[in-house]
């Protein structure tokens, strides 16, 4: 899941209440990335992730998971 807020692109962080808070304007997202409080109106996007045979993690930033 992206950690970039969908409002104006600040980086969100997980807080003690179990929600991801944006430090810029106060949006909050649950652990599924769904908006709990605005001003953000769009959920955080999820991306396709691949783990290679040699344990590298590849995030496919263009493959948004619906
Ligand atoms: S950039 Fe996250 S609430 Fe504005």
Coordinates of N, CA, C and O and ligand atoms in Angstrom, one line a residue:
X1 N 0.9 -1.2 0.0 CA 0.0 0.0 0.0 C 0.9 1.2 0.0 O 1.9 1.3 0.7
X2 N 0.5 2.2 -0.8 CA 1.3 3.4 -0.8 C 1.2 4.2 0.5 O 0.2 4.1 1.2
X3 N 2.3 4.8 0.9 CA 2.3 5.7 2.1 C 2.2 7.2 1.7 O 2.4 8.0 2.6
X4 N 1.9 7.4 0.5 CA 1.8 8.8 0.0 C 0.3 9.2 0.0 O -0.6 8.7 -0.6
X5 N 0.0 10.3 0.9 CA -1.3 10.8 1.0 C -1.9 11.2 -0.3 O -1.2 11.8 -1.1
X6 N -3.2 10.8 -0.5 CA -3.8 11.2 -1.8 C -4.3 12.6 -1.9 O -4.8 13.0 -2.9
X7 N -4.1 13.4 -0.8 CA -4.6 14.8 -0.8 C -3.5 15.6 -1.5 O -3.7 16.1 -2.6
X8 N -2.3 15.8 -0.9 CA -1.3 16.6 -1.5 C 0.1 15.9 -1.4 O 1.1 16.6 -1.3
X9 N 0.1 14.6 -1.3 CA 1.3 13.8 -1.5 C 2.3 13.8 -0.3 O 3.5 13.5 -0.5
X10 N 1.9 14.1 0.9 CA 2.7 14.0 2.1 C 2.8 12.5 2.5 O 1.9 11.7 2.0
X11 N 3.8 12.1 3.3 CA 3.9 10.7 3.6 C 3.2 10.4 4.9 O 3.4 11.1 5.9
X12 N 2.3 9.4 4.9 CA 1.6 9.1 6.1 C 2.4 8.1 7.0 O 3.3 7.5 6.5
X13 N 2.0 8.0 8.3 CA 2.7 7.2 9.2 C 1.7 6.5 10.1 O 0.7 7.1 10.5
X14 N 1.9 5.2 10.4 CA 1.1 4.5 11.3 C 1.2 5.0 12.8 O 2.3 5.2 13.3
X15 N 0.1 5.2 13.4 CA 0.1 5.8 14.8 C -0.5 4.7 15.7 O -1.0 3.7 15.3
X16 N -0.5 5.1 17.0 CA -0.9 4.1 18.1 C -2.4 3.8 18.0 O -2.8 2.7 18.5
X17 N -3.2 4.6 17.3 CA -4.6 4.3 17.2 C -4.9 3.3 16.0 O -6.0 2.9 15.7
X18 N -3.8 2.8 15.4 CA -3.9 1.8 14.3 C -4.3 2.4 13.0 O -4.5 1.7 12.0
X19 N -4.3 3.7 12.9 CA -4.6 4.4 11.6 C -3.3 5.1 11.1 O -2.4 5.4 11.9
X20 N -3.3 5.3 9.8 CA -2.2 6.0 9.1 C -2.6 7.5 9.1 O -3.6 7.9 8.6
X21 N -1.8 8.4 9.7 CA -2.1 9.8 9.8 C -1.2 10.5 8.9 O 0.0 10.2 8.7
X22 N -1.8 11.5 8.2 CA -1.0 12.4 7.4 C -0.6 13.6 8.2 O -1.5 14.3 8.8
X23 N 0.7 14.0 8.3 CA 1.1 15.1 9.1 C 0.8 16.5 8.5 O 0.9 17.5 9.2
X24 N 0.4 16.5 7.3 CA 0.3 17.8 6.6 C -1.1 18.5 6.9 O -1.1 19.6 7.3
X25 N -2.2 17.8 6.7 CA -3.5 18.4 6.9 C -4.4 17.5 7.6 O -5.6 17.7 7.7
X26 N -3.9 16.4 8.2 CA -4.7 15.6 9.1 C -5.5 14.4 8.6 O -6.3 13.9 9.3
X27 N -5.4 14.1 7.3 CA -6.2 13.0 6.8 C -5.7 11.7 7.6 O -4.6 11.6 8.0
X28 N -6.7 10.8 7.7 CA -6.4 9.5 8.3 C -6.9 8.4 7.4 O -8.0 8.5 6.8
X29 N -6.2 7.3 7.4 CA -6.5 6.1 6.6 C -6.4 4.9 7.5 O -5.6 4.8 8.4
X30 N -7.3 3.9 7.2 CA -7.3 2.7 8.0 C -6.2 1.7 7.4 O -5.5 2.1 6.5
X31 N -6.0 0.5 8.0 CA -5.0 -0.4 7.6 C -5.2 -0.9 6.2 O -4.3 -1.5 5.6
X32 N -6.4 -0.7 5.6 CA -6.7 -1.1 4.3 C -6.5 0.1 3.3 O -6.7 -0.1 2.1
X33 N -6.1 1.2 3.9 CA -5.9 2.4 3.1 C -7.1 3.2 2.8 O -7.1 4.2 2.0
X34 N -8.2 2.9 3.4 CA -9.5 3.6 3.2 C -9.5 4.9 4.0 O -9.0 4.9 5.1
X35 N -10.0 6.0 3.4 CA -10.1 7.3 4.1 C -11.0 7.2 5.3 O -12.1 6.7 5.1
X36 N -10.5 7.6 6.4 CA -11.3 7.6 7.6 C -11.7 9.1 7.9 O -12.8 9.4 8.3
X37 N -10.7 10.0 7.7 CA -10.9 11.4 7.9 C -10.2 12.2 6.7 O -9.1 11.8 6.4
X38 N -10.8 13.2 6.2 CA -10.3 14.0 5.2 C -9.3 15.1 5.7 O -9.0 15.1 6.9
X39 N -8.8 15.9 4.8 CA -9.4 16.3 3.5 C -9.2 15.3 2.4 O -9.8 15.5 1.3
X40 N -8.4 14.3 2.5 CA -8.2 13.4 1.4 C -9.6 12.7 1.1 O -10.4 12.4 2.0
X41 N -9.8 12.5 -0.2 CA -11.1 11.9 -0.6 C -10.8 10.5 -1.2 O -11.8 9.8 -1.4
X42 N -9.6 10.2 -1.6 CA -9.3 9.0 -2.3 C -8.5 8.1 -1.3 O -7.6 8.5 -0.6
X43 N -8.8 6.8 -1.4 CA -8.1 5.8 -0.6 C -6.6 5.7 -1.1 O -6.3 6.1 -2.2
X44 N -5.7 5.2 -0.2 CA -4.3 4.9 -0.6 C -4.3 3.7 -1.6 O -5.0 2.7 -1.3
X45 N -3.6 3.8 -2.7 CA -3.6 2.7 -3.6 C -2.7 1.6 -3.2 O -1.7 1.8 -2.4
X46 N -3.0 0.4 -3.6 CA -2.2 -0.8 -3.4 C -1.5 -1.1 -4.7 O -2.0 -0.9 -5.8
X47 N -0.3 -1.7 -4.6 CA 0.5 -2.1 -5.8 C 0.8 -3.5 -5.8 O 1.0 -4.2 -4.7
X48 N 1.0 -4.1 -7.0 CA 1.4 -5.5 -7.1 C 2.8 -5.6 -6.6 O 3.7 -4.8 -6.9
X49 N 3.1 -6.6 -5.8 CA 4.4 -6.9 -5.2 C 4.9 -8.3 -5.6 O 4.1 -9.2 -5.6
X50 N 6.2 -8.4 -5.9 CA 6.7 -9.7 -6.4 C 7.9 -10.0 -5.5 O 8.7 -9.1 -5.2
X51 N 8.0 -11.2 -5.0 CA 9.2 -11.7 -4.3 C 10.0 -12.6 -5.2 O 9.4 -13.7 -5.5
X52 N 11.2 -12.3 -5.5 CA 12.0 -13.1 -6.4 C 12.6 -14.4 -5.6 O 12.5 -14.4 -4.4
X53 N 13.1 -15.3 -6.4 CA 13.7 -16.5 -5.8 C 14.8 -16.2 -4.9 O 15.1 -17.0 -4.0
X54 N 15.5 -15.1 -5.1 CA 16.6 -14.7 -4.2 C 16.2 -13.6 -3.2 O 17.0 -12.9 -2.7
X55 N 14.9 -13.7 -2.9 CA 14.3 -12.9 -1.8 C 14.4 -11.3 -2.0 O 14.3 -10.6 -1.0
X56 N 14.5 -10.9 -3.2 CA 14.3 -9.5 -3.5 C 12.8 -9.2 -3.6 O 12.0 -10.0 -4.0
X57 N 12.5 -8.0 -3.2 CA 11.1 -7.5 -3.3 C 11.0 -6.5 -4.4 O 11.7 -5.5 -4.3
X58 N 10.1 -6.7 -5.3 CA 9.9 -5.8 -6.4 C 8.5 -5.3 -6.3 O 7.5 -6.0 -6.3
X59 N 8.4 -3.9 -6.3 CA 7.1 -3.3 -6.2 C 6.8 -2.7 -7.6 O 7.6 -1.9 -8.1
X60 N 5.7 -3.2 -8.2 CA 5.3 -2.7 -9.5 C 4.4 -1.5 -9.4 O 3.2 -1.6 -9.2
X61 N 5.1 -0.3 -9.4 CA 4.3 0.9 -9.1 C 3.3 1.2 -10.2 O 2.4 2.1 -9.9
X62 N 3.3 0.6 -11.3 CA 2.3 0.9 -12.3 C 1.2 0.0 -12.3 O 0.2 0.2 -13.0
X63 N 1.3 -1.1 -11.5 CA 0.2 -2.1 -11.4 C -0.6 -1.9 -10.1 O -0.4 -2.5 -9.1
X64 N -1.6 -1.0 -10.2 CA -2.4 -0.7 -9.0 C -3.4 -1.9 -8.9 O -4.1 -2.3 -9.8
X65 N -3.5 -2.4 -7.6 CA -4.4 -3.5 -7.3 C -5.7 -2.9 -6.9 O -5.8 -2.0 -6.0
X66 N -6.8 -3.3 -7.5 CA -8.1 -2.7 -7.2 C -8.8 -3.5 -6.1 O -8.6 -4.7 -6.0
Ligands
LIG1 S1 -1.4 16.0 2.2 FE1 -2.3 14.6 3.5 S2 -4.0 15.6 4.3 FE2 -3.1 17.0 2.9

